[in-house]
XYZ file of C-alpha atoms in Angstrom:
418
model
C 13.321 25.262 5.220
C 10.173 26.663 3.594
C 8.110 24.324 1.427
C 8.892 25.809 -1.973
C 12.618 25.885 -1.259
C 12.517 22.257 -0.135
C 10.660 21.212 -3.320
C 13.023 23.228 -5.509
C 16.004 21.544 -3.867
C 14.605 18.123 -4.749
C 13.843 19.257 -8.293
C 17.409 20.467 -8.769
C 18.844 17.211 -7.398
C 16.728 14.936 -9.599
C 19.149 14.734 -12.562
C 22.130 13.883 -10.354
C 20.142 11.262 -8.431
C 18.663 9.865 -11.633
C 22.095 9.199 -13.091
C 23.719 7.618 -10.036
C 25.231 4.212 -10.684
C 23.755 1.068 -9.176
C 26.768 0.448 -6.932
C 26.568 3.977 -5.542
C 22.863 3.627 -4.775
C 23.306 0.210 -3.186
C 26.155 1.408 -0.977
C 24.019 4.309 0.249
C 21.053 2.012 0.945
C 23.179 -0.404 2.961
C 24.655 2.441 4.979
C 21.142 3.846 5.498
C 20.034 0.483 6.915
C 22.988 0.488 9.318
C 22.242 4.082 10.270
C 18.672 3.196 11.287
C 19.955 0.592 13.721
C 22.778 2.836 14.945
C 20.135 5.408 15.903
C 17.689 2.871 17.349
C 17.523 4.508 20.779
C 16.683 7.926 19.347
C 14.099 6.526 16.927
C 12.311 4.370 19.515
C 12.356 7.184 22.048
C 10.758 9.501 19.483
C 8.183 6.826 18.682
C 7.264 6.531 22.364
C 6.336 10.224 22.321
C 4.097 9.652 19.290
C 2.489 6.613 20.932
C 1.787 8.520 24.151
C 0.249 11.367 22.182
C -1.854 8.929 20.157
C -3.173 7.209 23.268
C -4.034 10.567 24.828
C -5.976 11.477 21.681
C -7.890 8.197 21.764
C -6.383 6.831 18.551
C -7.981 3.554 17.406
C -6.151 0.344 18.265
C -5.527 -0.487 14.616
C -3.904 2.890 14.007
C -1.807 2.608 17.162
C -0.567 -0.733 15.860
C 0.507 0.950 12.614
C 2.240 3.697 14.558
C 4.171 1.524 16.994
C 7.867 0.781 16.485
C 10.013 -1.673 18.418
C 13.336 -3.368 17.833
C 11.841 -6.027 15.553
C 9.942 -3.535 13.400
C 12.911 -1.192 13.115
C 15.139 -4.134 12.189
C 12.521 -5.050 9.585
C 12.733 -1.546 8.134
C 16.524 -1.850 7.921
C 16.233 -5.279 6.325
C 13.803 -3.781 3.820
C 16.475 -1.307 2.715
C 18.993 -4.137 2.390
C 16.538 -6.120 0.289
C 16.008 -3.135 -1.986
C 19.783 -2.873 -2.418
C 19.824 -6.513 -3.529
C 17.153 -6.009 -6.196
C 17.926 -5.396 -9.852
C 18.181 -1.731 -10.746
C 15.380 -0.923 -13.210
C 16.942 2.344 -14.402
C 18.458 2.061 -17.860
C 16.679 -1.189 -18.756
C 16.151 -1.345 -22.519
C 12.486 -2.109 -23.111
C 12.574 -2.228 -26.894
C 14.612 -1.321 -29.963
C 13.334 -0.766 -33.479
C 15.030 0.288 -36.692
C 12.919 2.395 -39.006
C 13.084 2.141 -42.829
C 14.951 5.457 -42.903
C 17.675 4.059 -40.652
C 16.619 5.742 -37.394
C 17.242 3.513 -34.382
C 14.603 4.029 -31.683
C 15.321 2.655 -28.219
C 12.847 2.688 -25.338
C 14.587 2.826 -21.963
C 13.386 2.866 -18.380
C 14.118 6.133 -16.535
C 13.295 7.632 -13.111
C 10.107 9.638 -12.673
C 12.028 12.477 -10.988
C 10.594 13.893 -7.764
C 7.994 11.834 -5.915
C 5.945 13.169 -3.033
C 4.433 10.773 -0.509
C 1.700 11.931 1.865
C 0.970 9.379 4.568
C -0.582 8.946 7.981
C 0.620 7.215 11.144
C 2.954 4.708 9.486
C 6.590 5.486 10.314
C 7.747 2.364 8.456
C 6.613 4.084 5.251
C 9.350 6.674 5.791
C 12.164 4.182 5.199
C 10.310 2.095 2.604
C 9.387 5.123 0.505
C 12.897 6.520 0.605
C 14.502 3.192 -0.307
C 12.268 2.443 -3.261
C 12.282 5.977 -4.637
C 16.072 6.215 -4.318
C 16.846 2.820 -5.895
C 14.616 3.817 -8.830
C 16.617 7.033 -9.198
C 14.056 9.435 -7.719
C 14.136 12.147 -5.084
C 11.527 11.719 -2.332
C 9.638 14.391 -0.424
C 7.773 12.922 2.541
C 4.784 14.453 4.299
C 3.745 12.394 7.298
C 0.893 13.162 9.641
C 1.146 14.823 13.031
C 0.607 11.459 14.765
C 4.060 10.194 13.725
C 6.001 13.439 13.432
C 8.645 12.686 16.082
C 9.257 9.199 14.676
C 9.522 10.535 11.140
C 11.998 13.240 12.097
C 14.265 10.722 13.811
C 14.100 8.220 10.948
C 14.751 10.820 8.255
C 17.683 12.240 10.223
C 19.280 8.776 10.310
C 18.710 8.244 6.585
C 19.997 11.688 5.646
C 23.148 11.072 7.674
C 23.872 8.016 5.513
C 23.240 9.936 2.289
C 25.551 12.732 3.378
C 28.338 10.239 4.114
C 27.972 8.958 0.542
C 28.032 12.490 -0.922
C 24.454 12.150 -2.199
C 22.688 15.528 -2.813
C 20.703 16.929 0.126
C 17.525 17.136 -1.978
C 17.415 13.354 -2.386
C 15.308 12.920 0.757
C 13.251 15.615 2.440
C 10.682 15.662 5.216
C 8.019 18.345 5.439
C 7.930 18.911 9.177
C 4.927 21.231 9.268
C 1.790 19.257 10.160
C -0.885 21.834 9.360
C -3.426 21.226 6.600
C -2.577 24.422 4.764
C 0.977 23.196 4.158
C -0.324 19.818 3.015
C -2.668 21.458 0.514
C 0.129 23.725 -0.706
C 2.360 20.691 -1.208
C -0.313 19.037 -3.361
C -0.002 21.965 -5.780
C 3.777 22.010 -6.230
C 3.479 20.718 -9.789
C 6.374 22.910 -10.896
C 8.782 20.801 -8.824
C 7.060 17.492 -8.027
C 6.321 14.903 -10.733
C 4.118 12.424 -8.871
C 2.141 12.319 -5.634
C 1.314 9.099 -3.769
C -1.057 9.206 -0.767
C -0.944 6.359 1.776
C -3.623 6.324 4.412
C -7.354 6.248 4.965
C -10.144 7.094 2.585
C -10.305 10.708 3.791
C -6.633 11.391 3.072
C -6.768 9.766 -0.352
C -9.935 11.641 -1.306
C -8.394 14.942 -0.173
C -5.290 14.395 -2.277
C -7.238 13.331 -5.369
C -9.568 16.315 -5.106
C -6.961 18.983 -4.292
C -3.749 17.989 -6.059
C -2.579 19.527 -9.324
C 0.272 16.980 -9.372
C -0.540 13.595 -10.986
C -1.680 11.152 -8.281
C -1.504 7.381 -7.884
C -4.220 6.266 -5.472
C -3.050 3.680 -2.985
C -6.090 2.136 -1.575
C -8.214 1.633 1.363
C -8.879 -2.069 1.578
C -12.407 -3.403 1.803
C -11.080 -6.887 1.001
C -13.470 -9.811 0.529
C -13.179 -13.558 0.915
C -15.875 -15.539 -0.918
C -16.574 -19.047 0.367
C -17.872 -20.969 -2.624
C -20.255 -23.939 -2.471
C -17.289 -26.141 -3.438
C -14.962 -24.782 -0.767
C -12.905 -26.777 1.684
C -14.599 -25.257 4.723
C -11.714 -25.856 7.123
C -9.398 -24.127 4.650
C -11.836 -21.228 4.361
C -11.989 -20.774 8.145
C -8.202 -20.778 8.381
C -7.813 -18.285 5.529
C -10.369 -15.876 7.016
C -8.858 -16.217 10.478
C -5.479 -15.206 9.062
C -6.824 -12.460 6.817
C -8.886 -10.901 9.610
C -6.933 -11.380 12.833
C -3.204 -11.488 12.028
C -3.061 -7.673 11.829
C -6.266 -5.674 11.910
C -4.775 -2.287 11.007
C -3.517 -3.105 7.506
C -5.161 -2.475 4.154
C -4.948 -6.125 3.017
C -6.894 -7.489 5.992
C -10.225 -9.128 5.213
C -13.163 -6.878 6.082
C -16.031 -8.677 4.340
C -16.948 -12.295 3.755
C -19.426 -13.625 1.223
C -20.774 -17.170 1.623
C -22.710 -19.420 -0.748
C -26.041 -20.421 0.767
C -25.378 -24.115 0.094
C -22.650 -24.184 2.759
C -23.719 -21.228 4.901
C -25.171 -23.175 7.862
C -22.177 -25.433 8.377
C -19.549 -22.862 7.525
C -20.833 -19.935 9.586
C -21.067 -22.055 12.698
C -17.487 -23.233 12.142
C -16.354 -19.648 11.579
C -18.131 -18.299 14.652
C -16.409 -20.842 16.867
C -12.993 -19.843 15.529
C -13.453 -16.069 15.585
C -15.122 -16.057 19.017
C -11.638 -16.417 20.503
C -10.736 -13.013 19.022
C -14.078 -11.357 19.894
C -14.662 -10.535 16.222
C -17.982 -8.773 15.741
C -19.969 -10.298 12.867
C -22.337 -7.944 11.079
C -24.548 -10.188 9.001
C -27.436 -9.914 6.603
C -30.778 -11.332 7.741
C -29.958 -14.921 6.746
C -26.525 -14.818 8.355
C -27.858 -13.424 11.643
C -30.484 -16.195 11.702
C -27.827 -18.867 11.211
C -25.525 -17.386 13.852
C -28.435 -16.898 16.233
C -29.730 -13.444 17.107
C -28.813 -13.869 20.759
C -25.230 -14.876 20.036
C -22.488 -12.656 21.429
C -20.830 -10.367 18.846
C -23.542 -10.897 16.208
C -25.400 -7.814 14.942
C -27.477 -7.021 11.830
C -25.526 -5.341 9.022
C -26.536 -2.010 7.550
C -26.036 -0.920 3.957
C -22.989 1.039 5.100
C -21.311 -2.123 6.384
C -20.874 -3.684 2.944
C -18.415 -0.986 1.892
C -16.566 -0.406 5.188
C -12.861 -0.742 5.868
C -13.120 -1.440 9.591
C -9.457 -1.772 10.619
C -10.913 -3.485 13.659
C -12.135 -6.886 14.849
C -15.294 -6.606 12.736
C -16.459 -8.535 9.657
C -19.486 -8.069 7.447
C -21.166 -11.315 6.349
C -23.261 -11.638 3.194
C -24.991 -14.836 2.014
C -25.540 -15.309 -1.728
C -27.148 -17.979 -3.886
C -24.656 -18.085 -6.753
C -21.120 -17.261 -7.824
C -22.511 -14.574 -10.112
C -24.270 -12.888 -7.179
C -21.047 -13.047 -5.141
C -19.030 -11.400 -7.920
C -21.667 -8.688 -8.405
C -21.711 -7.936 -4.653
C -17.915 -7.767 -4.447
C -17.573 -5.557 -7.517
C -20.193 -3.186 -6.112
C -18.659 -2.748 -2.674
C -14.942 -3.528 -2.935
C -12.197 -0.914 -3.163
C -10.369 -2.681 -6.021
C -7.678 -3.818 -3.598
C -7.652 -7.580 -2.871
C -10.376 -10.221 -2.996
C -10.246 -14.003 -2.658
C -12.302 -17.094 -3.458
C -12.054 -20.374 -1.578
C -13.117 -23.220 -3.871
C -12.120 -26.602 -5.243
C -13.918 -25.879 -8.518
C -11.408 -24.723 -11.164
C -14.088 -23.250 -13.426
C -15.497 -21.127 -10.589
C -11.996 -20.081 -9.575
C -11.179 -18.885 -13.081
C -14.476 -17.031 -13.431
C -13.758 -15.245 -10.147
C -10.225 -14.356 -11.286
C -11.511 -13.037 -14.614
C -14.509 -11.051 -13.411
C -13.633 -9.575 -10.002
C -12.322 -6.039 -10.552
C -9.422 -5.748 -8.116
C -5.677 -5.255 -8.266
C -5.052 -8.623 -6.564
C -7.388 -11.599 -6.897
C -6.690 -14.842 -5.014
C -7.729 -18.465 -5.173
C -7.454 -20.402 -1.901
C -5.094 -17.950 -0.184
C -5.230 -15.090 2.316
C -5.517 -11.498 1.117
C -2.689 -10.693 3.552
C -0.201 -11.619 0.817
C -0.937 -8.358 -1.050
C 2.399 -6.875 -0.149
C 5.465 -5.846 -2.101
C 7.801 -7.972 -0.026
C 5.568 -11.051 -0.346
C 5.433 -10.514 -4.115
C 9.226 -10.364 -4.278
C 9.419 -6.616 -4.940
C 11.188 -5.703 -1.696
C 9.475 -3.016 0.377
C 6.493 -1.409 -1.362
C 5.592 2.214 -1.880
C 1.922 1.297 -1.584
C -0.779 -0.774 -3.242
C -2.333 0.998 -6.192
C -6.073 0.464 -6.593
C -6.267 2.355 -9.866
C -5.272 1.236 -13.349
C -2.910 3.992 -14.573
C 0.047 3.746 -14.569
C 0.608 1.153 -11.843
C -1.681 -1.395 -10.173
C -1.296 -3.579 -7.084
C 1.833 -3.616 -4.882
C 4.162 -0.960 -6.264
C 7.820 -1.887 -6.372
C 10.755 -0.361 -8.202
C 9.474 -0.533 -11.768
C 6.253 1.247 -10.747
C 8.417 4.222 -9.731
C 9.937 4.591 -13.183
C 8.802 5.918 -16.521
C 10.492 5.540 -19.883
C 11.905 7.684 -22.628
C 12.635 7.134 -26.294
C 16.241 7.573 -27.385
C 16.570 8.041 -31.131
C 19.874 7.554 -32.962
C 20.286 9.004 -36.438
C 22.916 9.527 -39.100
C 21.695 12.858 -40.414
C 18.081 11.969 -41.312
C 15.601 14.816 -41.909
C 11.880 14.410 -42.351
C 10.718 14.808 -45.943
């Protein structure tokens, strides 16, 4: 199906999908979860083709990790759909009601956005997550994955569409743009006549391309240059454990720690503790002059940082290390180089913790916890559509309510404006 026809089909289906009852949507989501597992062999076989192609192209290890599916990850995708089915339906929620002096009753109610386009890279799990969240919030979804995951995406969407068809849900509810050329992607970004919102999920290049080329409103979901600041009042063992988790649990995710900032008062003791822990994972430490001196210039996996390192999302076993002399300097450094995603402070000082929470400009700011918790499921939202690093209209992990708008419904008894 050509692109414009596919977008028009979604546009025409949006009213029907937007008025589906909660029970109908939940039944379709549960059947979609079962359909994923029923088609496990086809989906994993398709994913193997994508993995082989990625390895042949020399895809980075972090990206291959994002691309890979297995039984556990597919089961997790199915469970994500079941969790979405169990969540409260935001559509129709009454946000406010006022009665004007002239007797008009004005109600503000939550409604679907309409048609949402998602452009994403080698993350086949996004296919199911995006569908589930968009659908539960009463929206039609048009998905545009990258060439790296095209076989996986086709197989997943086919399984989901089968479930929708069995529930007599309109065909335009879920669509996949199968063309992988850039021209089609750019054309999709300009389908404002049919598409109400565009959400890019991927690296900085993809997000920048969408923001610069789209005529459709865009929510930026961010690259993650996430920081952990080790304060002078930190429990150093706690800090090591938090950074170990935030850096090494999964390197290819946007909420992984990429940069650490350390107060000079604890730098000697802490950096030696950290080096001993991260050496096991062969994490490369790119430090400023003071950090390199503390680590030892001849130490394995220690290199001087460049200016570029402070703002990098590595998606690899690499950390930048900056030493500062005050909390204020730490906050200034983080606000200069972060991507407004997730940043953390490790401290036992409540005043410093609150100052960090108040002044660091990020969607998620932590005290004494790993940045890896920046996730819709961990926040209790079910699967997420992405993590917004902007401030309009959604910020942070985007669950169901972030995929809705609202309308005013005005009830009168014949009033006219004087």
